[in-house]
Structures are given as C-alpha cells and as structure tokens.
Amino acid sequence: MILRKRGILLAGLLALGMTACGSKTEGEDRLASDKVYIPQFIDFKLDADSLAAGCADGQNLYVAAEKNETVPVEGARNRDEKVIPDKGLYRIPLNGKDAVRLEQYQPISLPEGMEGYINIQELSAGENGTLWVTENMYTYTFQLPEGFNEETDDKWQYQSEIQETTVRRQLDSSGKELKRVDISGLAQKLNVDSVNSTTFDREGNIYAVTEKQIFALSPELQVLFTVEGENLYNRLILLGDGNMGLISSSYDETTQTSNNVMRTIDGKTKNWGKEYPMPLNVYDVWSGSGEYLFYFQNGDSVYGYKAGNAEGEKLFSWVDSDIDRDEINFWFPMADSRIAAVSRKWDNDKAKYELILLTATDRTTLPEKTILTYATMGLDWNMRKRIIAFNKSSEKYRIEIREYGQMNTGADNSAGLTKLNMDLSTGNAPDLLDMGALPIRQYSAKGLLEDLWPYIEKDREIGRERLMEKVFQAAEQDGKLYQIFETFAIQTVAGAKDVVGDRKSWTLAELQAAKAQMPEGCAVFGQYDTKESMLQTVLLQNMNHFVDWNNGKCSFDSDSFKALLEFCNSFPGNKEIQQVQDEDYESEASRIINKKQMLAQFTLYDLGWTYQEYKAAFGGDFSLVGYPREDGSVGSSFIHSSGLAMSSGCKDKEGAWSFMRQLLLPGLNDENNYAGMFRTNKTDFEYQIKNAMTPEYQVDENGNQVLDENGKPIPLPLGSMWISDDQEIKLPRPSQDDYDRFMELYNAIDSENYSDENITKIITEETAAYFAGDRSLDDIVRQIQSRVSLYVSENR
C-alpha cells in the first residue's frame, strides 16, 4: 500500500488567498469559498482493465473489476489467441489498505452449449455487511450449415437462440450467494414492448421503467402499482428518504421554454410525489444519503438537494480539489462528511486506479494565493486540465472558475450571459474569459478586453515571430488582439481548376458562369445543402464584413449582402431535402467524379485525409476558390479553437498572462503529437507539417524495409478512398506542392469566422419569407438593416 502525502502538499497548492484578483460574485453560493476539499490519494493495488460498477457502505468501497487474460486456442494454427475476461468483486477499505477480492464470488454462468457475455450492471450495499449485485447475461448459439468453413465464411450470419437474462443476487462479505431474484423477461411479464431500466428500493421492490409507465413490483414480481407519464427515458434512483426519483425534461412549444425537474414517486400514495426544479441540462444524478435526497453535477460542481429546498446546495468542485472529473469512476459521500472516490489514470496504456479521500478544510487555514477568476459558459475538458495543472504548479496564483452557464434556466436560457454582462459592467469582472460563447466584438468595442499584442511581443519565449501570425492578424480589431487560441483551421471551397480557374476569390456571377460549364442537373454543392444551411455558412464567413461594432454601423442593405442571399436562395429548401431518400445517397467524392456536383465545401485542418480525398476527387488539380464575395476578397476564412481573453479590469495582469501564455508555447513531440487542427505555435505547426509529409515505407514481418526492383524502398500510401464497392483510389502523403499551395492560401486570408447569435436569429427570421417567395429581396434587406442597426446601437 502506498499512501502519498499529497494531502498535506496540496493544502498549499489548493489555497485561495486573501489577496484577490477579482472577488466572488455577491449572492453566489458561498459553501465552496468557506471550505475546500483536500484530497488524499491511496494506491489500493488493483490490477484491472476496467471497472463496471461501485458502491459504498460507510467503511468500505466495493467495485466490480474486469481483467482480460489472453490465452492460446487449443488446436488452433498460427498461434491463435482468445481473450477471457476475469470478472471479480473487490472490497477497498477506507483506512488505506489494499483491495481485497471477494473470493467466493462467481459470476452467473453461461448455459452449457451457449456463447455470450456477462456484464455486472450495478452494485449496492445491503444490510449487515451484505452486497447486492445485478448481472446481465446475453447468450446465443449458432446453427452452422454442413461443411461450414470458418476461414471462408462468417459464422455470425447463422446466429440463433438469442436470450437475455438479468439476475439480482445478495452476497455475504466473502462474495457467497445468499439470495437470488431473476428479473429476466420483465417486458413480456408486464405486456410492454420494452423495459428501459430497473432499480431496487430498500425493501427489494423492483421499479421497471418503460416509455410511458413505471411499474413497482414486489421481490416476487407481483405488480404493486403503476404510475403514468411521458418520455420516461431516464433511470430511476433511490432517494435519501426511501422514495424513487427520475429526471424529467420537457419543452413548452407555446412559451418556447425548457423545463428540467426531479420527479419523485411517493411509495405511500403510490403516485407521483413532489417535484424539485433542476438546472437546465443536468442529467448526472446520484442516490441521496443523510440530509440530502439526491446529488447532481452541474458543470464541474457537485450539489446536494435537501427536501423542502427550492434548489441544490453546492457541496464541492472537482477543480477546487485539483481533480479532473473525467478521471473519476465513482464517488460516494461518507457519513463523516468526507468524499470517497475512485479514479482511473493511464500509465503507458495501462489503467491505474486510486482511492481518493476528500476532507473538507477551512480555507482560512491555507496559505494565501492570488485568485484569478476564469469566466466560462461551460468548462471544456482541455481547459479543465490546463487549469488543474496551473493550480498545482503555481506558487503565487490560483484560478477559480465561474461557470455562468450553470445559471441558465428553462425559462431563461441566457440568464448566465446576463449575469456575466452585469458583472462586467459593475466592477465585478472576471480576470479571464473563455470567449467560445461570448460576443467578443461587443466586449472589445466597450473597452472590456485587454489588447494582448503587447504581452506577446514582450514575452521572450513567444513573440510574434514564433506564432502563425497571420491567423491572429485576421482576429484583430483595429489592429488590436483581444483573444488568443491554440489551434486553427481554414474553411474553404474547392473546385476543379479547369472549371473554376486558378483563383482564391470570385463573385456570384463568376460562380454561375462556372456552373454553366457543368452538365445539366449538376449541383453546386452536396445533396443535403439547403437555403437555410447555406445562410448559416455565409453568415459565419461574412458577419465581420457587414457589422462594425466599433463604429456601430452595419451594411445589410448593400449589394454584397443581397448577392449572398441570392446565392443561398439558389439552393433547395429544407422540405425539399427531407424528400431525399436514404437509398438515393451518394458519397460526395463519387458525385464530384461523376460531375453531379461542382464544388465541395470543407474544413482544412491538416494536409492529410480530407485534403488528399478532395484533391483525388477533383482529378488531382483543384483550386481552393472559397465562397463567392462581391468585394473581391478571399473567399476562405480562418476558424480557431475557443479564444481566451483578459478583461481590461483584471487586477493582476501579469498573473493572468502567466496562465494564458501556455496556449502559445510549443508542446508537440513524437510522444505527444495529436493536435486535431493546425497549431498556432510555429514550432508545433512545422512539426505537424514535417510529420505529415514524412514518408512511410513497406516493411516485412521482421520490420525490414522491402525494396523494389531498383533497390529502393517502397513508399506506403496515406490510405485508400473507396468511390464504390469496386473502385478504390490510393491517397498519397502530402507533397511539397500541397504545402506550398496551402501556405499560399494561408497568407492570402484576412478574415475569420464569426457568429453573433442574435444577429443570426434576426436574419434567419426575416429571410424565411424571402426563401418562401412571399417577400422581395429589397424588402427583406431593408428590414434586416433596420433591426440589426437597432440591435447594434442598443448593445454597444
């Protein structure tokens, strides 16, 4: 057993200081600011590939673990092997001792002559140290024809006698079976099409959930009562008071509002009981204990709900404890107010499990650190990892997260944004802002954001020269940079060079002239592109061209915008596309090759598969011509990962930059080479290009290169593209010419994709009548210009 003294060390790392760079919002839940949960990590020495279920009884945790063992197949040729899963139950003492296997536990057995698999679905603690385990068994046989040859035929074509069995068993402390309840075939017994899930109460009664009914059954499977409902898809949980609860979501078409509640079943009245309002989009809920009816997770924080309360009470934040919630398998509240959790990390592709004991500690007892507040509508996994790493390593600063999206309700889906805007205008501004869902141009026009170019230029490890500067220049506003980001891509349109010409921009008239060269019936884009979808695309591409937030002006009554709407109107409507049958589907590559489609719109995020597929489809010689624009500008644009900004009111800008700069530092290498898109750090970008262009060669079974008749190594293609079942195109690895063409486009682009949800909504509402043929183009653009001008004026 290894007990690491990280609980003491993390007391310093987790400290939130008295000197604050931004303070807590008045009225926010203060529990987390009074207490912080310090983690203690314990290696309980469990060698397992996966954990299927877990529970706690106050003194121990129990987990269902699986370890796959590879064994040779008797009598098989070529050293064939098969994988045998070893399923076991383990007790993990909370006193730091190693996991102990329940040696008497044996999973339910497959019937003789049947094949299949067994899953442990659920564990729950019983009385007097007993344990309940729910197991699901899926079995089948094969009716193989005479003379069946496994090497030339597929036995799965002859699968038969499929059965599903679900059993709940009570075990003693050694894992020996004490009691068994077979709940197989509930759907047939209840005369329903299917049972979505089953849950058990403290008396062993069974609750079976169907789409419109919940059945309560005795342990002997006698129906006790039923309750009716709609859309009962979520799983029931046992509440702290012994009743059952289920998350239910609904949408009111009249008011256009969403509703999310915990509905309870009252065992005494045998009907629906109280309802507890829940935050929007919360679905992760757990059974309650002690004074809490149930627990739920909203964003990165865990809440407990007490009977009679109108909302949940914040208990703790995973990030506050320097824990990545994505690594948590199970967690359980303990009677002594501690939190017990089991985490899984990966070490050289091997799972490593730890017991985490979280103990509430008064924040005032911890050393001071300067707080940096980070505002986001929803914390993404990548930024969560960065914040945790920063908080662990920084001796001076600590980042505290404000998830404004948690404030959204069914009646007001923008409550979080409203609160953030209020904080920005009343001196309670956060120090750092995740701009992924925020109106950066409005904020910068109001002077709420810091220009980041001076920080980049003064940073000796970064500077403009170490970045893909063109991408950041496209994100500038009046020469100032208000956000930084880690990755980028290019949104563009490709066409055959002999059709569209060798160009990077064109007008709508030039596009139509090119289409006139194509066969009759040839479409501009794909089978499923519509007026409505193209409108969304061109607005992303061109919003910056029509709205100037700094000057408070817009130009939606211009000829350029009219041309874009005419372009969108040339596509079919949504209703027409809905009539396209699945059997009429044809891959885009095939449509391009067969002259049924002239152009392809795509996101260029590397020089590999996507680039090479379209290059091959267009015959190897194509232009990245972009979307039509009447002003002659390049029709392609940059898109980038979520931006990070610094508020102009940040009280410790040096500390804020010490976190932000990490997005711009190099980080790719041979062991860590995944990026998803092009990196904005130039060293990383060049590594990506070199890695993509480096050829791979054919090798033999011993790893030695295979040579051709001239004694030269044989290069391997990047892969294959299948146009049809019998038509394959080999894709080459990116060439120097591919890179040169990419860089030529990269250096020509001067704009980025940008969306404003409210402006887009106005335009979508107004253009519906134009697309339907009910109003003229001039009438529509006048109305859009009027409405958007008013919106911009009111929100500057």
CSV table of N, CA and C in Angstrom, one decimal, residues 296-353:
chain,number,residue,atom,x,y,z
A,296,PHE,N,-26.4,15.9,-7.6
A,296,PHE,CA,-26.3,16.1,-9.0
A,296,PHE,C,-25.1,16.9,-9.4
A,297,GLN,N,-24.6,16.8,-10.6
A,297,GLN,CA,-23.5,17.5,-11.0
A,297,GLN,C,-23.9,18.5,-12.1
A,298,ASN,N,-23.5,19.8,-11.9
A,298,ASN,CA,-23.8,20.9,-12.8
A,298,ASN,C,-22.4,21.5,-13.2
A,299,GLY,N,-22.0,21.3,-14.4
A,299,GLY,CA,-20.7,21.7,-14.8
A,299,GLY,C,-19.6,21.0,-14.0
A,300,ASP,N,-18.7,21.6,-13.3
A,300,ASP,CA,-17.7,21.0,-12.6
A,300,ASP,C,-18.0,20.8,-11.1
A,301,SER,N,-19.2,21.2,-10.7
A,301,SER,CA,-19.5,21.2,-9.3
A,301,SER,C,-20.6,20.2,-8.9
A,302,VAL,N,-20.5,19.6,-7.7
A,302,VAL,CA,-21.5,18.7,-7.2
A,302,VAL,C,-22.4,19.3,-6.2
A,303,TYR,N,-23.7,19.1,-6.3
A,303,TYR,CA,-24.7,19.7,-5.5
A,303,TYR,C,-25.5,18.6,-4.7
A,304,GLY,N,-26.0,19.0,-3.5
A,304,GLY,CA,-26.9,18.1,-2.8
A,304,GLY,C,-28.2,18.8,-2.7
A,305,TYR,N,-29.3,18.0,-2.8
A,305,TYR,CA,-30.7,18.6,-2.7
A,305,TYR,C,-31.4,18.1,-1.5
A,306,LYS,N,-31.8,19.1,-0.6
A,306,LYS,CA,-32.5,18.8,0.6
A,306,LYS,C,-34.0,18.9,0.4
A,307,ALA,N,-34.7,18.0,1.1
A,307,ALA,CA,-36.2,18.1,1.0
A,307,ALA,C,-36.7,19.4,1.4
A,308,GLY,N,-37.6,20.0,0.7
A,308,GLY,CA,-38.2,21.3,1.0
A,308,GLY,C,-37.4,22.5,0.4
A,309,ASN,N,-36.2,22.3,-0.1
A,309,ASN,CA,-35.5,23.4,-0.7
A,309,ASN,C,-35.9,23.6,-2.1
A,310,ALA,N,-35.7,24.8,-2.6
A,310,ALA,CA,-36.1,25.2,-4.0
A,310,ALA,C,-34.9,25.0,-5.0
A,311,GLU,N,-33.7,24.7,-4.5
A,311,GLU,CA,-32.6,24.5,-5.3
A,311,GLU,C,-31.5,23.7,-4.6
A,312,GLY,N,-30.5,23.2,-5.4
A,312,GLY,CA,-29.5,22.4,-4.8
A,312,GLY,C,-28.5,23.3,-4.0
A,313,GLU,N,-27.7,22.6,-3.1
A,313,GLU,CA,-26.7,23.3,-2.3
A,313,GLU,C,-25.3,22.8,-2.8
A,314,LYS,N,-24.5,23.7,-3.2
A,314,LYS,CA,-23.2,23.3,-3.7
A,314,LYS,C,-22.4,22.7,-2.6
A,315,LEU,N,-21.8,21.5,-2.9
A,315,LEU,CA,-21.0,20.8,-2.0
A,315,LEU,C,-19.5,20.9,-2.2
A,316,PHE,N,-19.1,20.7,-3.4
A,316,PHE,CA,-17.7,20.8,-3.7
A,316,PHE,C,-17.5,20.9,-5.3
A,317,SER,N,-16.3,21.4,-5.6
A,317,SER,CA,-15.9,21.4,-7.0
A,317,SER,C,-14.7,20.5,-7.2
A,318,TRP,N,-14.7,19.7,-8.3
A,318,TRP,CA,-13.6,18.8,-8.5
A,318,TRP,C,-12.3,19.6,-8.8
A,319,VAL,N,-12.4,20.7,-9.6
A,319,VAL,CA,-11.3,21.5,-9.9
A,319,VAL,C,-10.7,22.2,-8.7
A,320,ASP,N,-11.6,22.6,-7.8
A,320,ASP,CA,-11.1,23.1,-6.5
A,320,ASP,C,-10.2,22.2,-5.8
A,321,SER,N,-10.4,20.9,-6.0
A,321,SER,CA,-9.5,19.9,-5.3
A,321,SER,C,-8.5,19.4,-6.2
A,322,ASP,N,-8.2,20.1,-7.3
A,322,ASP,CA,-7.2,19.7,-8.3
A,322,ASP,C,-7.4,18.3,-8.9
A,323,ILE,N,-8.7,18.0,-9.1
A,323,ILE,CA,-9.0,16.7,-9.6
A,323,ILE,C,-9.8,16.8,-11.0
A,324,ASP,N,-9.4,16.1,-11.9
A,324,ASP,CA,-10.1,16.1,-13.2
A,324,ASP,C,-11.3,15.1,-13.1
A,325,ARG,N,-12.5,15.6,-13.2
A,325,ARG,CA,-13.6,14.8,-13.0
A,325,ARG,C,-13.8,13.7,-14.1
A,326,ASP,N,-13.1,13.9,-15.3
A,326,ASP,CA,-13.2,12.9,-16.3
A,326,ASP,C,-12.4,11.6,-15.9
A,327,GLU,N,-11.6,11.7,-14.8
A,327,GLU,CA,-10.8,10.6,-14.4
A,327,GLU,C,-11.6,9.8,-13.2
A,328,ILE,N,-12.7,10.4,-12.8
A,328,ILE,CA,-13.4,9.8,-11.7
A,328,ILE,C,-14.4,8.6,-12.2
A,329,ASN,N,-14.2,7.4,-11.7
A,329,ASN,CA,-15.1,6.3,-12.0
A,329,ASN,C,-16.4,6.4,-11.1
A,330,PHE,N,-16.2,6.5,-9.8
A,330,PHE,CA,-17.3,6.5,-8.9
A,330,PHE,C,-16.9,7.5,-7.7
A,331,TRP,N,-17.9,8.1,-7.1
A,331,TRP,CA,-17.7,8.8,-5.9
A,331,TRP,C,-18.9,8.6,-5.0
A,332,PHE,N,-18.6,8.7,-3.6
A,332,PHE,CA,-19.6,8.5,-2.6
A,332,PHE,C,-19.5,9.4,-1.4
A,333,PRO,N,-20.5,10.0,-1.0
A,333,PRO,CA,-20.4,10.8,0.3
A,333,PRO,C,-20.4,9.9,1.5
A,334,MET,N,-19.5,10.2,2.4
A,334,MET,CA,-19.4,9.4,3.6
A,334,MET,C,-20.1,10.0,4.8
A,335,ALA,N,-20.4,9.3,5.8
A,335,ALA,CA,-21.1,9.8,7.0
A,335,ALA,C,-20.3,10.8,7.8
A,336,ASP,N,-19.0,10.7,7.7
A,336,ASP,CA,-18.2,11.7,8.4
A,336,ASP,C,-17.9,13.0,7.6
A,337,SER,N,-18.6,13.2,6.5
A,337,SER,CA,-18.5,14.4,5.7
A,337,SER,C,-17.4,14.3,4.6
A,338,ARG,N,-16.6,13.2,4.7
A,338,ARG,CA,-15.6,13.1,3.6
A,338,ARG,C,-16.3,12.6,2.3
A,339,ILE,N,-15.6,12.8,1.2
A,339,ILE,CA,-16.0,12.2,-0.1
A,339,ILE,C,-15.0,11.1,-0.4
A,340,ALA,N,-15.5,10.0,-0.8
A,340,ALA,CA,-14.6,8.9,-1.2
A,340,ALA,C,-14.8,8.7,-2.7
A,341,ALA,N,-13.8,8.6,-3.5
A,341,ALA,CA,-13.9,8.4,-4.9
A,341,ALA,C,-12.8,7.5,-5.4
A,342,VAL,N,-13.1,6.9,-6.6
A,342,VAL,CA,-12.2,6.0,-7.3
A,342,VAL,C,-11.8,6.7,-8.6
A,343,SER,N,-10.5,6.8,-8.9
A,343,SER,CA,-10.1,7.5,-10.1
A,343,SER,C,-9.3,6.5,-11.0
A,344,ARG,N,-9.3,6.8,-12.2
A,344,ARG,CA,-8.5,6.0,-13.2
A,344,ARG,C,-7.7,6.9,-14.0
A,345,LYS,N,-6.4,6.6,-14.1
A,345,LYS,CA,-5.5,7.3,-15.0
A,345,LYS,C,-4.8,6.3,-15.8
A,346,TRP,N,-4.1,6.8,-16.9
A,346,TRP,CA,-3.4,5.9,-17.8
A,346,TRP,C,-1.9,6.1,-17.7
A,347,ASP,N,-1.2,5.0,-17.5
A,347,ASP,CA,0.2,5.0,-17.4
A,347,ASP,C,0.8,4.0,-18.4
A,348,ASN,N,1.3,4.5,-19.5
A,348,ASN,CA,1.8,3.6,-20.6
A,348,ASN,C,0.7,2.6,-21.1
A,349,ASP,N,-0.4,3.2,-21.4
A,349,ASP,CA,-1.6,2.4,-21.8
A,349,ASP,C,-2.1,1.4,-20.8
A,350,LYS,N,-1.7,1.5,-19.6
A,350,LYS,CA,-2.2,0.6,-18.5
A,350,LYS,C,-3.0,1.5,-17.5
A,351,ALA,N,-4.2,1.0,-17.2
A,351,ALA,CA,-5.0,1.7,-16.2
A,351,ALA,C,-4.5,1.6,-14.8
A,352,LYS,N,-4.5,2.7,-14.1
A,352,LYS,CA,-4.0,2.8,-12.8
A,352,LYS,C,-5.1,3.4,-11.9
A,353,TYR,N,-5.6,2.7,-10.9
A,353,TYR,CA,-6.7,3.1,-10.1
A,353,TYR,C,-6.2,3.6,-8.7
